[in-house]
């Protein structure tokens, strides 16, 4: 009786070790596929190689006048009659870098009062909690001890527009990304508003229009 129990015990140990013991081991051998389903099929991989195309890459730009699935585009805009793929293929608008791969130093959107005001609305919603309504880094969050950059400092004034755009889209160091909350146009509008805050902070008496000086009694 004891012998039988011992033998069964040893067999169970051998079975357990041989089934579970090698889990996670790496091997270059093809695994045994009982039901292959569609596990192995030719397909494009992110950043994969592809001898078929001239540039030998799997990654493709969207075909003109088509809309890639699974992006943050507004469906109502994408399927509207006057939609064109131009915006989607505008590298500077999407990435903040110019054709040479350098940070953009101009704005790929129309700079109008409406856009600046839209930028203010978005800034006040998404950025002010940390960077403060004035952009000076004085905010609810910083008052609790979390550091957030003072956007009015000279080094941020000197940053190209595209670099700030990139920080908004992808985040930087401690700061999270806002690319999923703000469309490319909205990110640029926020960059524009940050510029407005920086300019306002450098304002002098010269900037006050004459009519207003009288009004303010100065
Ligand atoms: C949750 C807090 C938080 C929010 C919200 C936030 N930021 Fe930041 N931001 C930070 C922190 C923290 C840093 C400093 C990052 C570091 O260098 O570690 C920073 C840094 C920056 C910088 C400087 C990056 C650099 O080059 O060093 C810019 C520009 C900036 N934020 C813009 C924005 C804008 C525009 C928004 C709104 C879309 C925003 N931030 C929203 C926390 C925040």
Short mmCIF file of N, CA and C in Angstrom, two decimals, residues 4-123:
data_model
loop_
_atom_site.label_atom_id
_atom_site.label_comp_id
_atom_site.label_asym_id
_atom_site.label_seq_id
_atom_site.Cartn_x
_atom_site.Cartn_y
_atom_site.Cartn_z
N UNK A 4 2.60 1.68 -3.26
CA UNK A 4 1.77 2.24 -4.34
C UNK A 4 1.65 3.76 -4.19
N UNK A 5 1.38 4.21 -2.97
CA UNK A 5 1.24 5.67 -2.75
C UNK A 5 2.53 6.37 -3.14
N UNK A 6 3.67 5.79 -2.74
CA UNK A 6 4.97 6.40 -3.06
C UNK A 6 5.16 6.52 -4.56
N UNK A 7 4.84 5.39 -5.27
CA UNK A 7 5.02 5.39 -6.73
C UNK A 7 4.13 6.46 -7.37
N UNK A 8 2.84 6.51 -6.95
CA UNK A 8 1.93 7.52 -7.50
C UNK A 8 2.47 8.92 -7.20
N UNK A 9 2.98 9.11 -5.97
CA UNK A 9 3.52 10.40 -5.54
C UNK A 9 4.67 10.82 -6.45
N UNK A 10 5.59 9.86 -6.68
CA UNK A 10 6.75 10.16 -7.53
C UNK A 10 6.28 10.48 -8.95
N UNK A 11 5.29 9.70 -9.47
CA UNK A 11 4.80 9.95 -10.82
C UNK A 11 4.17 11.35 -10.93
N UNK A 12 3.41 11.73 -9.88
CA UNK A 12 2.79 13.06 -9.90
C UNK A 12 3.86 14.13 -9.95
N UNK A 13 4.92 13.96 -9.14
CA UNK A 13 6.01 14.96 -9.14
C UNK A 13 6.64 15.04 -10.53
N UNK A 14 6.92 13.85 -11.12
CA UNK A 14 7.54 13.85 -12.46
C UNK A 14 6.62 14.56 -13.46
N UNK A 15 5.31 14.23 -13.41
CA UNK A 15 4.37 14.84 -14.35
C UNK A 15 4.32 16.35 -14.16
N UNK A 16 4.23 16.79 -12.88
CA UNK A 16 4.14 18.23 -12.61
C UNK A 16 5.38 18.95 -13.12
N UNK A 17 6.57 18.39 -12.80
CA UNK A 17 7.81 19.06 -13.21
C UNK A 17 7.90 19.08 -14.73
N UNK A 18 7.52 17.96 -15.39
CA UNK A 18 7.72 17.95 -16.84
C UNK A 18 6.70 18.84 -17.54
N UNK A 19 5.52 19.02 -16.95
CA UNK A 19 4.53 19.89 -17.61
C UNK A 19 4.79 21.36 -17.26
N UNK A 20 4.92 21.64 -15.96
CA UNK A 20 5.04 23.05 -15.55
C UNK A 20 6.48 23.53 -15.51
N UNK A 21 7.41 22.58 -15.31
CA UNK A 21 8.81 22.97 -15.06
C UNK A 21 9.44 23.71 -16.22
N UNK A 22 8.97 23.46 -17.45
CA UNK A 22 9.64 24.07 -18.61
C UNK A 22 8.85 25.25 -19.18
N UNK A 23 7.79 25.59 -18.46
CA UNK A 23 7.03 26.75 -18.95
C UNK A 23 7.90 27.99 -18.91
N UNK A 24 7.82 28.79 -19.95
CA UNK A 24 8.60 30.02 -19.95
C UNK A 24 9.99 29.85 -20.52
N UNK A 25 10.41 28.58 -20.74
CA UNK A 25 11.71 28.37 -21.38
C UNK A 25 11.63 28.80 -22.84
N UNK A 26 12.70 29.39 -23.32
CA UNK A 26 12.67 29.84 -24.71
C UNK A 26 13.24 28.76 -25.61
N UNK A 27 12.65 28.56 -26.76
CA UNK A 27 13.20 27.61 -27.72
C UNK A 27 13.00 28.18 -29.11
N UNK A 28 13.88 27.82 -30.01
CA UNK A 28 13.74 28.31 -31.38
C UNK A 28 12.94 27.33 -32.24
N UNK A 29 12.60 26.18 -31.63
CA UNK A 29 11.84 25.18 -32.40
C UNK A 29 10.40 25.64 -32.59
N UNK A 30 9.81 25.25 -33.71
CA UNK A 30 8.40 25.54 -33.97
C UNK A 30 7.56 24.90 -32.89
N UNK A 31 6.65 25.60 -32.28
CA UNK A 31 5.79 24.93 -31.30
C UNK A 31 4.86 23.94 -32.00
N UNK A 32 4.34 23.01 -31.21
CA UNK A 32 3.42 22.04 -31.78
C UNK A 32 2.06 22.69 -31.89
N UNK A 33 1.55 22.84 -33.10
CA UNK A 33 0.26 23.50 -33.27
C UNK A 33 -0.83 22.48 -33.52
N UNK A 34 -1.68 22.22 -32.52
CA UNK A 34 -2.80 21.31 -32.74
C UNK A 34 -3.88 22.03 -33.54
N UNK A 35 -4.19 23.25 -33.11
CA UNK A 35 -5.16 24.06 -33.83
C UNK A 35 -4.49 25.36 -34.23
N UNK A 36 -3.92 25.41 -35.41
CA UNK A 36 -3.14 26.60 -35.77
C UNK A 36 -3.99 27.86 -35.90
N UNK A 37 -5.30 27.71 -36.08
CA UNK A 37 -6.16 28.87 -36.32
C UNK A 37 -5.47 29.82 -37.31
N UNK A 38 -5.38 31.10 -36.92
CA UNK A 38 -4.69 32.01 -37.85
C UNK A 38 -3.47 32.61 -37.17
N UNK A 39 -2.85 31.79 -36.26
CA UNK A 39 -1.70 32.31 -35.50
C UNK A 39 -0.56 32.73 -36.42
N UNK A 40 -0.32 31.94 -37.45
CA UNK A 40 0.79 32.25 -38.35
C UNK A 40 0.25 32.59 -39.71
N UNK A 41 0.46 33.82 -40.10
CA UNK A 41 0.02 34.25 -41.42
C UNK A 41 0.90 35.41 -41.84
N UNK A 42 0.99 35.63 -43.16
CA UNK A 42 1.81 36.78 -43.56
C UNK A 42 1.01 38.03 -43.31
N UNK A 43 1.64 38.98 -42.66
CA UNK A 43 0.97 40.25 -42.39
C UNK A 43 2.02 41.33 -42.16
N UNK A 44 1.56 42.57 -42.16
CA UNK A 44 2.47 43.68 -41.91
C UNK A 44 2.65 43.83 -40.40
N UNK A 45 3.89 43.97 -39.97
CA UNK A 45 4.16 44.20 -38.56
C UNK A 45 4.59 45.64 -38.37
N UNK A 46 4.32 46.22 -37.18
CA UNK A 46 4.82 47.57 -36.95
C UNK A 46 6.33 47.59 -37.12
N UNK A 47 6.81 48.50 -37.92
CA UNK A 47 8.25 48.65 -38.19
C UNK A 47 8.88 47.41 -38.80
N UNK A 48 8.05 46.54 -39.42
CA UNK A 48 8.60 45.32 -40.03
C UNK A 48 9.27 45.59 -41.36
N UNK A 49 10.07 44.60 -41.82
CA UNK A 49 10.73 44.73 -43.13
C UNK A 49 9.82 44.16 -44.21
N UNK A 50 9.94 44.71 -45.40
CA UNK A 50 9.10 44.23 -46.48
C UNK A 50 9.79 44.45 -47.83
N UNK A 51 10.32 43.37 -48.42
CA UNK A 51 11.08 43.53 -49.66
C UNK A 51 10.22 44.02 -50.83
N UNK A 52 8.90 43.96 -50.69
CA UNK A 52 8.01 44.32 -51.79
C UNK A 52 8.10 45.80 -52.15
N UNK A 53 8.28 46.64 -51.11
CA UNK A 53 8.26 48.09 -51.36
C UNK A 53 9.68 48.64 -51.52
N UNK A 54 9.75 49.76 -52.24
CA UNK A 54 11.05 50.40 -52.49
C UNK A 54 11.81 50.69 -51.21
N UNK A 55 11.11 51.22 -50.20
CA UNK A 55 11.81 51.60 -48.97
C UNK A 55 11.94 50.45 -47.99
N UNK A 56 11.56 49.24 -48.43
CA UNK A 56 11.75 48.00 -47.65
C UNK A 56 11.10 48.03 -46.27
N UNK A 57 10.02 48.79 -46.13
CA UNK A 57 9.35 48.86 -44.83
C UNK A 57 7.90 48.42 -44.94
N UNK A 58 7.39 47.80 -43.87
CA UNK A 58 5.97 47.47 -43.81
C UNK A 58 5.11 48.72 -43.69
N UNK A 59 5.63 49.70 -42.89
CA UNK A 59 4.82 50.88 -42.60
C UNK A 59 4.46 51.64 -43.87
N UNK A 60 3.20 51.95 -44.04
CA UNK A 60 2.73 52.68 -45.21
C UNK A 60 2.01 53.93 -44.78
N UNK A 61 2.10 54.98 -45.59
CA UNK A 61 1.25 56.14 -45.35
C UNK A 61 -0.14 55.77 -45.86
N UNK A 62 -1.19 56.38 -45.28
CA UNK A 62 -2.53 56.05 -45.77
C UNK A 62 -2.67 56.40 -47.24
N UNK A 63 -3.38 55.59 -47.99
CA UNK A 63 -3.62 55.88 -49.40
C UNK A 63 -4.48 57.14 -49.47
N UNK A 64 -4.14 58.01 -50.42
CA UNK A 64 -4.86 59.29 -50.54
C UNK A 64 -6.37 59.03 -50.60
N UNK A 65 -7.11 59.87 -49.88
CA UNK A 65 -8.58 59.77 -49.83
C UNK A 65 -9.11 58.52 -49.15
N UNK A 66 -8.28 57.89 -48.35
CA UNK A 66 -8.81 56.80 -47.51
C UNK A 66 -8.58 57.17 -46.05
N UNK A 67 -9.28 56.50 -45.17
CA UNK A 67 -9.19 56.84 -43.75
C UNK A 67 -8.75 55.63 -42.95
N UNK A 68 -7.58 55.71 -42.27
CA UNK A 68 -7.15 54.56 -41.47
C UNK A 68 -8.10 54.33 -40.29
N UNK A 69 -8.28 53.09 -39.94
CA UNK A 69 -9.13 52.79 -38.78
C UNK A 69 -8.35 52.99 -37.50
N UNK A 70 -9.08 53.19 -36.40
CA UNK A 70 -8.46 53.19 -35.09
C UNK A 70 -7.56 54.37 -34.83
N UNK A 71 -7.91 55.56 -35.31
CA UNK A 71 -7.14 56.74 -34.93
C UNK A 71 -8.10 57.69 -34.22
N UNK A 72 -7.57 58.88 -33.85
CA UNK A 72 -8.41 59.75 -33.05
C UNK A 72 -9.19 60.75 -33.89
N UNK A 73 -9.28 60.48 -35.21
CA UNK A 73 -10.00 61.43 -36.06
C UNK A 73 -11.47 61.45 -35.70
N UNK A 74 -12.05 62.63 -35.79
CA UNK A 74 -13.49 62.76 -35.55
C UNK A 74 -14.22 62.12 -36.73
N UNK A 75 -15.05 61.13 -36.47
CA UNK A 75 -15.74 60.46 -37.57
C UNK A 75 -16.60 61.43 -38.36
N UNK A 76 -17.26 62.36 -37.63
CA UNK A 76 -18.14 63.30 -38.32
C UNK A 76 -17.35 64.14 -39.32
N UNK A 77 -16.08 64.46 -38.95
CA UNK A 77 -15.26 65.27 -39.84
C UNK A 77 -14.77 64.42 -41.00
N UNK A 78 -14.29 63.22 -40.65
CA UNK A 78 -13.69 62.35 -41.66
C UNK A 78 -14.70 61.97 -42.74
N UNK A 79 -15.93 61.73 -42.34
CA UNK A 79 -16.91 61.31 -43.33
C UNK A 79 -17.75 62.46 -43.88
N UNK A 80 -17.35 63.70 -43.55
CA UNK A 80 -18.09 64.82 -44.11
C UNK A 80 -17.71 64.96 -45.59
N UNK A 81 -18.55 65.66 -46.34
CA UNK A 81 -18.35 65.72 -47.79
C UNK A 81 -17.07 66.43 -48.18
N UNK A 82 -16.70 67.45 -47.40
CA UNK A 82 -15.54 68.24 -47.83
C UNK A 82 -14.23 67.77 -47.16
N UNK A 83 -14.25 66.55 -46.59
CA UNK A 83 -13.02 66.06 -45.96
C UNK A 83 -11.96 65.74 -47.00
N UNK A 84 -10.74 66.13 -46.74
CA UNK A 84 -9.66 65.70 -47.63
C UNK A 84 -8.54 65.12 -46.78
N UNK A 85 -7.76 64.26 -47.38
CA UNK A 85 -6.69 63.61 -46.62
C UNK A 85 -5.50 64.54 -46.41
N UNK A 86 -5.65 65.78 -46.91
CA UNK A 86 -4.52 66.72 -46.85
C UNK A 86 -3.98 66.88 -45.42
N UNK A 87 -4.89 67.07 -44.46
CA UNK A 87 -4.47 67.28 -43.08
C UNK A 87 -3.72 66.07 -42.55
N UNK A 88 -4.23 64.89 -42.93
CA UNK A 88 -3.65 63.65 -42.42
C UNK A 88 -2.22 63.47 -42.93
N UNK A 89 -1.97 63.96 -44.14
CA UNK A 89 -0.65 63.79 -44.74
C UNK A 89 0.26 64.99 -44.47
N UNK A 90 -0.26 65.97 -43.75
CA UNK A 90 0.54 67.15 -43.43
C UNK A 90 1.45 66.81 -42.25
N UNK A 91 2.69 66.47 -42.56
CA UNK A 91 3.61 65.95 -41.55
C UNK A 91 3.83 66.97 -40.43
N UNK A 92 3.98 68.24 -40.80
CA UNK A 92 4.24 69.26 -39.78
C UNK A 92 3.06 69.39 -38.82
N UNK A 93 1.84 69.37 -39.39
CA UNK A 93 0.63 69.48 -38.57
C UNK A 93 0.53 68.30 -37.60
N UNK A 94 0.90 67.12 -38.07
CA UNK A 94 0.72 65.92 -37.26
C UNK A 94 1.86 65.69 -36.26
N UNK A 95 3.11 66.06 -36.65
CA UNK A 95 4.25 65.66 -35.83
C UNK A 95 5.00 66.82 -35.17
N UNK A 96 4.78 68.05 -35.65
CA UNK A 96 5.52 69.18 -35.08
C UNK A 96 6.92 69.33 -35.67
N UNK A 97 7.23 68.50 -36.69
CA UNK A 97 8.54 68.62 -37.33
C UNK A 97 8.37 69.03 -38.79
N UNK A 98 9.33 69.82 -39.30
CA UNK A 98 9.23 70.24 -40.69
C UNK A 98 9.78 69.15 -41.61
N UNK A 99 9.82 69.45 -42.91
CA UNK A 99 10.21 68.43 -43.89
C UNK A 99 11.62 67.90 -43.62
N UNK A 100 12.49 68.75 -43.05
CA UNK A 100 13.87 68.33 -42.78
C UNK A 100 13.99 67.57 -41.47
N UNK A 101 12.87 67.39 -40.75
CA UNK A 101 12.91 66.65 -39.49
C UNK A 101 13.25 67.52 -38.29
N UNK A 102 13.34 68.85 -38.51
CA UNK A 102 13.63 69.77 -37.40
C UNK A 102 12.31 70.24 -36.78
N UNK A 103 12.36 70.68 -35.49
CA UNK A 103 11.15 71.22 -34.87
C UNK A 103 10.61 72.37 -35.68
N UNK A 104 9.30 72.36 -35.89
CA UNK A 104 8.68 73.43 -36.68
C UNK A 104 8.82 74.76 -35.96
N UNK A 105 9.12 75.82 -36.72
CA UNK A 105 9.24 77.15 -36.11
C UNK A 105 8.10 78.06 -36.58
N UNK A 106 7.20 77.51 -37.42
CA UNK A 106 6.01 78.28 -37.78
C UNK A 106 4.77 77.46 -37.44
N UNK A 107 3.60 78.04 -37.70
CA UNK A 107 2.36 77.34 -37.36
C UNK A 107 1.71 76.74 -38.61
N UNK A 108 1.46 75.42 -38.61
CA UNK A 108 0.82 74.82 -39.78
C UNK A 108 -0.70 75.02 -39.78
N UNK A 109 -1.22 75.91 -38.90
CA UNK A 109 -2.65 76.21 -38.89
C UNK A 109 -2.80 77.71 -39.08
N UNK A 110 -4.00 78.16 -39.42
CA UNK A 110 -4.24 79.60 -39.54
C UNK A 110 -4.17 80.22 -38.16
N UNK A 111 -3.40 81.30 -38.04
CA UNK A 111 -3.30 81.97 -36.74
C UNK A 111 -4.35 83.08 -36.70
N UNK A 112 -5.46 82.79 -36.04
CA UNK A 112 -6.54 83.78 -35.95
C UNK A 112 -6.94 83.93 -34.49
N UNK A 113 -7.70 84.97 -34.23
CA UNK A 113 -8.17 85.19 -32.86
C UNK A 113 -9.00 84.02 -32.37
N UNK A 114 -9.86 83.49 -33.28
CA UNK A 114 -10.71 82.34 -32.90
C UNK A 114 -9.86 81.16 -32.44
N UNK A 115 -8.76 80.90 -33.17
CA UNK A 115 -7.92 79.76 -32.83
C UNK A 115 -7.25 79.98 -31.48
N UNK A 116 -6.77 81.21 -31.24
CA UNK A 116 -6.15 81.50 -29.93
C UNK A 116 -7.17 81.29 -28.82
N UNK A 117 -8.41 81.73 -29.08
CA UNK A 117 -9.44 81.58 -28.05
C UNK A 117 -9.78 80.12 -27.81
N UNK A 118 -9.78 79.33 -28.88
CA UNK A 118 -10.00 77.89 -28.73
C UNK A 118 -8.84 77.30 -27.91
N UNK A 119 -7.61 77.78 -28.20
CA UNK A 119 -6.43 77.33 -27.46
C UNK A 119 -6.56 77.66 -25.98
N UNK A 120 -7.12 78.81 -25.68
CA UNK A 120 -7.31 79.20 -24.26
C UNK A 120 -8.29 78.25 -23.57
N UNK A 121 -9.38 77.93 -24.28
CA UNK A 121 -10.38 77.03 -23.68
C UNK A 121 -9.71 75.69 -23.36
N UNK A 122 -8.95 75.17 -24.32
CA UNK A 122 -8.30 73.86 -24.11
C UNK A 122 -7.23 73.96 -23.03
N UNK A 123 -6.44 75.05 -23.06
CA UNK A 123 -5.38 75.22 -22.06
C UNK A 123 -5.98 75.25 -20.66
#
